[in-house]
Tab-separated table of C-alpha atoms in Angstrom:
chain	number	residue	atom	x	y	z
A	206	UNK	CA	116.620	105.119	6.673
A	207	UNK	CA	113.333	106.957	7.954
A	208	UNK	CA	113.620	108.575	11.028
A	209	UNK	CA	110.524	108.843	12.774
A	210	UNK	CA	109.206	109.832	16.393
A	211	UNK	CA	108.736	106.146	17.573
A	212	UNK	CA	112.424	105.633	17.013
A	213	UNK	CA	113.267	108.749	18.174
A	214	UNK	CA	111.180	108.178	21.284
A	215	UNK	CA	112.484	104.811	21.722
A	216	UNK	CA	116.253	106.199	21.679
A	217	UNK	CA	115.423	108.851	24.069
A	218	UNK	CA	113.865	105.901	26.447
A	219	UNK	CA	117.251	103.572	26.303
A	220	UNK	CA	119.469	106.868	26.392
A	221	UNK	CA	117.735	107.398	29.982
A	222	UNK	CA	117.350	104.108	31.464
A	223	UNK	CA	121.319	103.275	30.127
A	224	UNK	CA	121.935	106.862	32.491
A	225	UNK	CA	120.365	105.880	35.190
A	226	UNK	CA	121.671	102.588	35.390
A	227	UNK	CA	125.482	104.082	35.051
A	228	UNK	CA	124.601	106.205	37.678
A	229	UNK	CA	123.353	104.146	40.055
A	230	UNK	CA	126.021	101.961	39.536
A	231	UNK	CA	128.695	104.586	39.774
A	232	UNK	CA	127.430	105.751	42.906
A	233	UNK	CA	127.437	102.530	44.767
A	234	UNK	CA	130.197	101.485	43.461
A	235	UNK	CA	132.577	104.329	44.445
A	236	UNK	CA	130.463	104.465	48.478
A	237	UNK	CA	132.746	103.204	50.775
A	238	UNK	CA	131.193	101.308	53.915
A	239	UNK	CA	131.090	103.058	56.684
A	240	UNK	CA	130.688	101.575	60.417
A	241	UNK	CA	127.865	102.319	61.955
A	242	UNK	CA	128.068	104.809	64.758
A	243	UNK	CA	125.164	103.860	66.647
A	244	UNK	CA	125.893	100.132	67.529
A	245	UNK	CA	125.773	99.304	71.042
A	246	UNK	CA	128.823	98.100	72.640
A	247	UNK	CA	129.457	95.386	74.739
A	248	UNK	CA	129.696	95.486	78.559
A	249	UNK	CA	132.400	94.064	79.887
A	250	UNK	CA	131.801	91.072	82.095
A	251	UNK	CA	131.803	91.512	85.492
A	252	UNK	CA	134.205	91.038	88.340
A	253	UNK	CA	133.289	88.442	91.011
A	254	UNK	CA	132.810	91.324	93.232
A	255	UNK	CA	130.186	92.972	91.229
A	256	UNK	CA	128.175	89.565	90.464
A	257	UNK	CA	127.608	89.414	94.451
A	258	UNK	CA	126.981	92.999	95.298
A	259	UNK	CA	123.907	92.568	91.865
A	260	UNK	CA	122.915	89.481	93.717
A	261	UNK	CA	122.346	90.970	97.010
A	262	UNK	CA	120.763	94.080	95.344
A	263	UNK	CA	118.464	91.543	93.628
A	264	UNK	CA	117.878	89.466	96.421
A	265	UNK	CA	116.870	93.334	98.559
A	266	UNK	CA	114.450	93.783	95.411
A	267	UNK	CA	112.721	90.691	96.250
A	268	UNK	CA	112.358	90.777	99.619
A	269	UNK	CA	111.031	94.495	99.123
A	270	UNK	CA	108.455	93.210	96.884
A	271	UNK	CA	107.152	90.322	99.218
A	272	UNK	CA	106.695	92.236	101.706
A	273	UNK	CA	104.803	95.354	100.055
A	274	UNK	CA	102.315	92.853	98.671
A	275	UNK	CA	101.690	91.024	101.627
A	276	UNK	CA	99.060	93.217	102.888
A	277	UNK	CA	97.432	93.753	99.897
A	278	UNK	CA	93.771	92.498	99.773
A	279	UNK	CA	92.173	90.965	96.733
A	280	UNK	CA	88.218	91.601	96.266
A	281	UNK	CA	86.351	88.227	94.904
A	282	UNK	CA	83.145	89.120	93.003
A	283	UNK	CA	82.583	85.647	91.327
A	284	UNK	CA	79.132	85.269	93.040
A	285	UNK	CA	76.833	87.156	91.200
A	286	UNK	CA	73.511	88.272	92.336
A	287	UNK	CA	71.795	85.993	94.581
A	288	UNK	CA	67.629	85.238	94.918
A	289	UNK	CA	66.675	83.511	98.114
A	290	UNK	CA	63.085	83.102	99.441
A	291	UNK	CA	62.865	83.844	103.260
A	292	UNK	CA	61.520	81.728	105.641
A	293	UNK	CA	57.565	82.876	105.851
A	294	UNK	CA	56.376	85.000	108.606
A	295	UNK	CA	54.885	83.264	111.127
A	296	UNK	CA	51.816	85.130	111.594
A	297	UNK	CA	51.153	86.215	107.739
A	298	UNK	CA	52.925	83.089	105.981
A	299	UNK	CA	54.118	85.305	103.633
A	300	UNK	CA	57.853	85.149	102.206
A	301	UNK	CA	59.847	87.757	100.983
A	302	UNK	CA	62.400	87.825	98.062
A	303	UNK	CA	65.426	88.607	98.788
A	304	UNK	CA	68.108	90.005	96.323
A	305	UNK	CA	71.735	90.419	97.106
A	306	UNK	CA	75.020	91.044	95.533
A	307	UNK	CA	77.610	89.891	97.679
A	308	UNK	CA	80.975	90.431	97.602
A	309	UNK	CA	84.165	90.240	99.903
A	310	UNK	CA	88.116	91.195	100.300
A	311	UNK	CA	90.572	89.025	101.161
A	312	UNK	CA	94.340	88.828	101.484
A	313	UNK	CA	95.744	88.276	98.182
A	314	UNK	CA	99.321	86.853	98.959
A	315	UNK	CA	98.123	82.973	98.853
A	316	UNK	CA	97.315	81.554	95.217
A	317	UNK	CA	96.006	78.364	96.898
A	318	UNK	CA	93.766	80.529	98.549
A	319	UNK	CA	92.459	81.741	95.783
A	320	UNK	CA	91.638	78.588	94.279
A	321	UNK	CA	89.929	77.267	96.894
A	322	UNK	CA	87.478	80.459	96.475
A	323	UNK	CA	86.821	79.266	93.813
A	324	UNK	CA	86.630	75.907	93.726
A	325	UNK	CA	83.789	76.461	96.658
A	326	UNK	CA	81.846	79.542	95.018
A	327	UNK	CA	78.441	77.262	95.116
A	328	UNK	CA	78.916	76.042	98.318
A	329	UNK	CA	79.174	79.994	99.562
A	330	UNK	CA	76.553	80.498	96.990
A	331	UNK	CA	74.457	77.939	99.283
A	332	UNK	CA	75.396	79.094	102.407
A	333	UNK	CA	73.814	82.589	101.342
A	334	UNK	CA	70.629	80.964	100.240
A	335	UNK	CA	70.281	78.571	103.018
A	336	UNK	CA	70.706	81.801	105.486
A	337	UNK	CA	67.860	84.012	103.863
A	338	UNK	CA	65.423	80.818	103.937
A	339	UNK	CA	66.555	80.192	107.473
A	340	UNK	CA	65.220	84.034	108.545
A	341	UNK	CA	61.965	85.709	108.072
A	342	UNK	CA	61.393	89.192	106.339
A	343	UNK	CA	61.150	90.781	109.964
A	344	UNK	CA	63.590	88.861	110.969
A	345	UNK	CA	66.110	89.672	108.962
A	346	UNK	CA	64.902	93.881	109.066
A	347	UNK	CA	65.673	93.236	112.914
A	348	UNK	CA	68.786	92.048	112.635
A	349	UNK	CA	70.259	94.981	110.188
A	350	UNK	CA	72.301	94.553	107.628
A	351	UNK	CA	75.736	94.922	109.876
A	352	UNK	CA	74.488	91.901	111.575
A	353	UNK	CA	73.309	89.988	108.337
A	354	UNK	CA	77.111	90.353	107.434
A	355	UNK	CA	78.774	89.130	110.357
A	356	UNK	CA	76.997	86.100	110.460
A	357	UNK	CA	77.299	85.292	107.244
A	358	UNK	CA	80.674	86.098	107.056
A	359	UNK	CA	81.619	83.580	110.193
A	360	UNK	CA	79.575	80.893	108.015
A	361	UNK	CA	81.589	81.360	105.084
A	362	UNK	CA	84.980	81.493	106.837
A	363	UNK	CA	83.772	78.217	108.956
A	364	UNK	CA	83.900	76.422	105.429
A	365	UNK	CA	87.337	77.734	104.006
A	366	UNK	CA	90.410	75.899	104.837
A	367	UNK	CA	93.213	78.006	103.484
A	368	UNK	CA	92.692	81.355	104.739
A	369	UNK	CA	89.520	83.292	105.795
A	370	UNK	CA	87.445	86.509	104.398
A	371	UNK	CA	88.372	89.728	105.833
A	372	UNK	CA	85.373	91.108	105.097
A	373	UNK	CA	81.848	90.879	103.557
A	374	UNK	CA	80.283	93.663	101.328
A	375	UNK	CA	76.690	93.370	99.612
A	376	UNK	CA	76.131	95.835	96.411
A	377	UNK	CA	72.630	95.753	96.776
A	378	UNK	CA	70.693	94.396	99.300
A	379	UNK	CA	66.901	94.129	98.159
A	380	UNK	CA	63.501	92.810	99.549
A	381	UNK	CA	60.642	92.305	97.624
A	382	UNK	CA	57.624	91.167	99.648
């Protein structure tokens, strides 16, 4: 029989995987399981006692809440920039374009509320344009802008049911003659 380096190669190969096997298997099979330390025990259930004083404690939690967001106010921003055409100038005939980017706060407690924004974001839209066409260019530099605002916030608020607008806000506020 020839010995040569493929066999002897080959032996060393089987030699080492038949180790490594017998090891492995030797040390798994002597490991003894161990509990694990970390596991989370149970709670134990609670005495009557204890469920009510959690409830009330809950029920405190709650009522905290409520009442920290019911003066919060909610900003609606849903109606874009607005282009109206102002009513022309009597003397010139001339109209101005007016740009505006409305927005206003509101109280934020009432979901229905909120809806009904907007569910009737054209017909604000509308009330906006039908204002500017309703004033002239000097008309509407006469008034201010304070003014502007508090008349078109009474016309929005006249067509909302649920709640009203606490106030109106424009982020520009633009005439182009």
């Amino acid at each position: 029989m020839k010995i040569t380096l493929n066999t002897i190669l080959a032996s060393l190969c089987i030699l080492i995987a038949g180790a490594i096997i017998i090891g492995t298997a030797l040390f798994f099979g002597t490991k003894k399981a161990q509990p694990v330390l970390d596991r989370r025990r149970p709670e134990p259930a609670p005495t009557p006692q204890e469920q009510i004083i959690q409830a009330q404690k809950t029920q405190q939690q709650t009522q905290s809440e409520a009442s920290q967001t019911s003066g919060e106010f909610g900003t609606y921003t849903s109606l874009g920039q607005v282009r109206a055409s102002t009513m022309p100038d009597p003397e010139t005939t001339t109209t101005a374009l007016v740009l505006v980017e409305p927005w206003f706060s509101y109280t934020s407690e009432d979901p229905a509320f909120q809806e009904e924004l907007d569910t009737k974001r054209q017909n604000i839209h509308s009330i906006l344009l039908q204002f500017f066409s309703n004033h002239s260019y000097q008309q509407l530099r006469a008034m201010g802008e304070e003014l502007v605002k508090s008349q078109l916030q009474e016309s929005i608020n006249e067509e909302l049911s649920l709640g009203s607008i606490s106030a109106l806000y424009f982020e520009s506020y633009l005439f182009f003659e």
